[in-house]
XYZ file of C-alpha atoms in Angstrom:
222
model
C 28.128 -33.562 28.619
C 24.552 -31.803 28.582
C 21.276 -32.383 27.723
C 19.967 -29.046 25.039
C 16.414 -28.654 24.635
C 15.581 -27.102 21.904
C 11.947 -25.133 21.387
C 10.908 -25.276 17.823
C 8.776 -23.769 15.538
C 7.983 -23.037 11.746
C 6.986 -20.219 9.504
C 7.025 -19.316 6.023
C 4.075 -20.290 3.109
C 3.563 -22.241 -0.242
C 2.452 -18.366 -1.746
C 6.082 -17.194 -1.020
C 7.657 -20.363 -1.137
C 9.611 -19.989 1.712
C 10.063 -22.930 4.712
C 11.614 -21.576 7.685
C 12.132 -23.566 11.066
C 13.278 -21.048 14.012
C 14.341 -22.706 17.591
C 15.153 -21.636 21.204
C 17.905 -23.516 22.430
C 18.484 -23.474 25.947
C 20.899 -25.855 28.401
C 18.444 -27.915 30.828
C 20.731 -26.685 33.369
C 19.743 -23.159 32.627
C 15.998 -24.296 32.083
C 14.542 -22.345 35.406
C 16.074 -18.922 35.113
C 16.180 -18.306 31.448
C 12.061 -19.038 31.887
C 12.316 -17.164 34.311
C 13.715 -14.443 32.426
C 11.058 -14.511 30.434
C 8.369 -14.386 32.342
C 10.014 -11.570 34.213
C 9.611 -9.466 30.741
C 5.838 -10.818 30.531
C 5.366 -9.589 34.114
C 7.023 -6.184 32.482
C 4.463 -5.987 29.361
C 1.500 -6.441 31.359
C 2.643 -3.679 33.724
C 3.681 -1.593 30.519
C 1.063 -2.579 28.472
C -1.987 -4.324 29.637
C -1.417 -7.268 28.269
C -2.006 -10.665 30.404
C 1.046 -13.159 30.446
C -1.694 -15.990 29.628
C -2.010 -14.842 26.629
C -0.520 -16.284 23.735
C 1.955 -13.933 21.660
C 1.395 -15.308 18.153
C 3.797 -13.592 16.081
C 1.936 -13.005 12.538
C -0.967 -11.720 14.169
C 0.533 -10.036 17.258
C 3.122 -8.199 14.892
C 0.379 -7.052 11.893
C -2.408 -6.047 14.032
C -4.739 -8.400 14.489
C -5.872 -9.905 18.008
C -6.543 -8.072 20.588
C -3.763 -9.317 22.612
C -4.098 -5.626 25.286
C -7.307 -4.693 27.779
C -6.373 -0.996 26.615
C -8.004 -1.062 23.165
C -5.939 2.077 22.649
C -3.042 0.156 22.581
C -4.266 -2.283 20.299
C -4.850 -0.071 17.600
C -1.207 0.717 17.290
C 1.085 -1.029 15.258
C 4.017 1.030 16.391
C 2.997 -0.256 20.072
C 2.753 -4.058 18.445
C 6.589 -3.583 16.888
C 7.843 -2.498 19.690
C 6.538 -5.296 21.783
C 7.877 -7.956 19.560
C 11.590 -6.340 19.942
C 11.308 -6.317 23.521
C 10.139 -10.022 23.385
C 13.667 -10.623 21.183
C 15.557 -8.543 23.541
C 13.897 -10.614 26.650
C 14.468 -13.740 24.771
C 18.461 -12.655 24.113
C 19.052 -11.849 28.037
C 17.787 -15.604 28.840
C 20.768 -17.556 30.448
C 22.788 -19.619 28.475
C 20.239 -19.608 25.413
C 21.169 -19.815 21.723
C 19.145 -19.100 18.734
C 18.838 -20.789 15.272
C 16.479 -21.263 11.541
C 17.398 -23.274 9.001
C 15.503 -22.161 5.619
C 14.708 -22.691 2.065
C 12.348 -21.418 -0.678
C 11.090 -23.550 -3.265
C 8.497 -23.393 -6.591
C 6.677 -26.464 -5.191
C 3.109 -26.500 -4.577
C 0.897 -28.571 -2.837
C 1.930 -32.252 -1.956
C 5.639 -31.426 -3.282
C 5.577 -28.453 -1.154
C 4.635 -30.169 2.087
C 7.782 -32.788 0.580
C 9.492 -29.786 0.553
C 8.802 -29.313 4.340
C 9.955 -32.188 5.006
C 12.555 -32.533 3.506
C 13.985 -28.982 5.474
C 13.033 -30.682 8.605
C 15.498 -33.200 8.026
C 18.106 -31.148 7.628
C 17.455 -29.169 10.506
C 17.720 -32.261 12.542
C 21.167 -33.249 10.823
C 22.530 -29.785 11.631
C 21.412 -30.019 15.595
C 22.782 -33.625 15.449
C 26.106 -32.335 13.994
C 25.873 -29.281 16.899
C 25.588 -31.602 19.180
C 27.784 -34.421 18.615
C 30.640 -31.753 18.328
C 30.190 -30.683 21.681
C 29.168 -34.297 23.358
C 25.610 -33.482 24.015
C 22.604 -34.648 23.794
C 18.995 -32.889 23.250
C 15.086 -32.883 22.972
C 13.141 -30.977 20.814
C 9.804 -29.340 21.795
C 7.464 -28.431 18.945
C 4.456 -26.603 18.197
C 1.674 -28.631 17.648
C -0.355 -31.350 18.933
C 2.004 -34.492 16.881
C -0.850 -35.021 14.225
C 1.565 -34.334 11.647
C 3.467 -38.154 11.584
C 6.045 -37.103 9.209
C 7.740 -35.236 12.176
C 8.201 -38.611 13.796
C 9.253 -40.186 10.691
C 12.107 -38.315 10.162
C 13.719 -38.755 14.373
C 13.403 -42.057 13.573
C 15.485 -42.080 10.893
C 18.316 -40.940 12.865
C 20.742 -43.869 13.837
C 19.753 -45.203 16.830
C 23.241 -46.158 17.787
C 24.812 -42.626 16.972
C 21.768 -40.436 17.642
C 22.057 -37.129 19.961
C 18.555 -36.334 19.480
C 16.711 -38.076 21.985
C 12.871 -39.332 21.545
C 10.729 -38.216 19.027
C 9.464 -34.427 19.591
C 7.824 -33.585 22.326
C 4.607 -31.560 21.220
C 3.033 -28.403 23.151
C 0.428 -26.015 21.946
C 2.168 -22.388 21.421
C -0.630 -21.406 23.621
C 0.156 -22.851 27.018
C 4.325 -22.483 26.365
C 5.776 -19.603 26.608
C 9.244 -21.022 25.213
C 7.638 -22.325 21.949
C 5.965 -19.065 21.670
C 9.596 -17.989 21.780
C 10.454 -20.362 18.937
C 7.442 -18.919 17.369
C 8.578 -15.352 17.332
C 12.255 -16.856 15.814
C 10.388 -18.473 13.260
C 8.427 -15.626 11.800
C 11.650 -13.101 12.336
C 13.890 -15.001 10.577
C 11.245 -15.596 8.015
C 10.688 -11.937 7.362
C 14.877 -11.752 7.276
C 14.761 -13.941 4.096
C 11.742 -13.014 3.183
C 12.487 -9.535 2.848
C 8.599 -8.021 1.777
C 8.671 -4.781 1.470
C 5.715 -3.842 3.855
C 7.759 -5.656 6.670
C 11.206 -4.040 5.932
C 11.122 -2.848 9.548
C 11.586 -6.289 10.373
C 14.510 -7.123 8.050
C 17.268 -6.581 10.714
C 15.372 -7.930 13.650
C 17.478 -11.267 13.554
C 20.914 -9.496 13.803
C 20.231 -6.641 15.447
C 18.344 -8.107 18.669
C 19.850 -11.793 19.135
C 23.370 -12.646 19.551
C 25.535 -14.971 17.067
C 22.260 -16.155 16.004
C 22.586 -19.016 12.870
C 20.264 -18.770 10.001
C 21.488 -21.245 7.915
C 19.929 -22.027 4.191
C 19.684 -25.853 3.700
C-alpha cells in the first residue's frame, strides 16, 4: 500500500469545446528525487538557456511566444528555441522516478453555464478513474491542483466520493502553478494532451508530443 499524489491541471476552451484535465502522478516515496529530477533539468535550461528556474513555465504562452520567460531576448524571439524547451521539459518530466502520466478529455457544443457543467461533469470522471486506479492497486492518493480553491465545485465533487470506500484522500490541495514546479508539470500535460486531441493545424508539431516523449501515458476520453 502507497500513498500517489497526483499534480493536476486543466486545459482546453468553450471556443473549441474541448475539456482536458492532464496530471503528474508520482509515488510519495519517490516525491524527493523525481523533484529533484526536475529541478536538475531547470538547473540545465538556465545554463542552456538563460532562463531562471523561478520562473513559471506556463505552457500556452511559453510554447506560442509570448512571455519573456529568457534574459537573452535573442532567445525569446524564437519559437523553434520555445518548442524545443517544452520537449525537453516532457523528456525531464518522463526520466522522473517512478512517475506516471494521465488526461482524461471531452469536447462538447455547450456554452457558457452548460459548458462550465460540462467541466464538471469531466472532473468527476477523472476522479472515478484515479479512484478505480487506485483501489486496484490498494492505494491511496492526494491531488494537488492549480489554483487558489475559489472554484467550490472542485470540492463538491471529492465529497461526493464514499467516505467509507474512498482512495482519494481530502479535498484538493490547491497551489499556484507559479510557486510549483510539479503543477507546472501537470500544466505542460494538460496543454499537450490538449493539442493531441485538439489537433489545430498551426500546432501540428505538437500532435505527437504525448506519445512520442512520455511513456505508457493514458489519455482517456470520458
Amino acid at each position: 500500500m502507497a500513498t500517489k499524489l497526483f499534480y493536476l491541471d486543466d486545459s482546453g476552451t468553450v471556443d473549441t469545446g474541448f475539456i482536458v484535465y492532464g496530471w503528474l502522478e508520482i509515488d510519495i516515496i519517490h516525491w524527493a528525487p523525481a523533484l529533484r529530477c526536475w529541478l536538475d533539468f531547470r538547473k540545465k535550461l538556465y545554463n542552456e538557456a538563460s532562463i531562471p528556474a523561478d520562473f513559471e513555465i506556463h505552457s500556452t504562452k511559453f510554447i506560442n511566444g509570448r512571455d519573456r520567460p529568457s534574459l537573452d531576448s535573442e532567445w525569446n524571439k524564437s519559437k523553434a528555441n520555445r518548442r524545443q524547451a517544452a520537449q525537453d521539459a516532457l523528456c525531464a518530466a518522463a526520466a522522473m522516478p517512478g512517475a506516471r502520466f494521465g488526461a482524461t478529455y471531452r469536447q462538447t457544443a455547450s456554452k457558457g453555464s452548460s459548458y462550465a457543467a460540462e467541466r464538471t461533469a469531466v472532473y468527476e470522471a477523472t476522479l472515478q478513474h484515479i479512484e478505480q486506479q487506485l483501489a486496484a492497486d490498494d492505494d491511496h492518493g492526494i491531488i494537488v491542483m492549480d489554483g487558489d480553491g475559489s472554484d467550490p465545485s472542485y470540492q463538491r465533487e471529492h465529497r461526493k466520493l464514499k467516505l467509507i470506500s474512498r482512495r482519494i484522500v481530502e479535498d484538493p490541495w490547491f497551489s499556484g502553478s507559479d510557486t510549483n514546479q510539479p503543477v507546472q508539470v501537470a500544466d505542460l500535460l494538460a496543454y499537450t494532451a490538449y493539442q493531441t486531441v485538439l489537433k489545430h493545424p498551426g500546432k501540428g508539431f505538437m500532435w505527437q508530443w504525448w506519445d512520442q516523449h512520455l511513456p505508457a501515458p493514458t489519455l482517456l476520453a470520458v
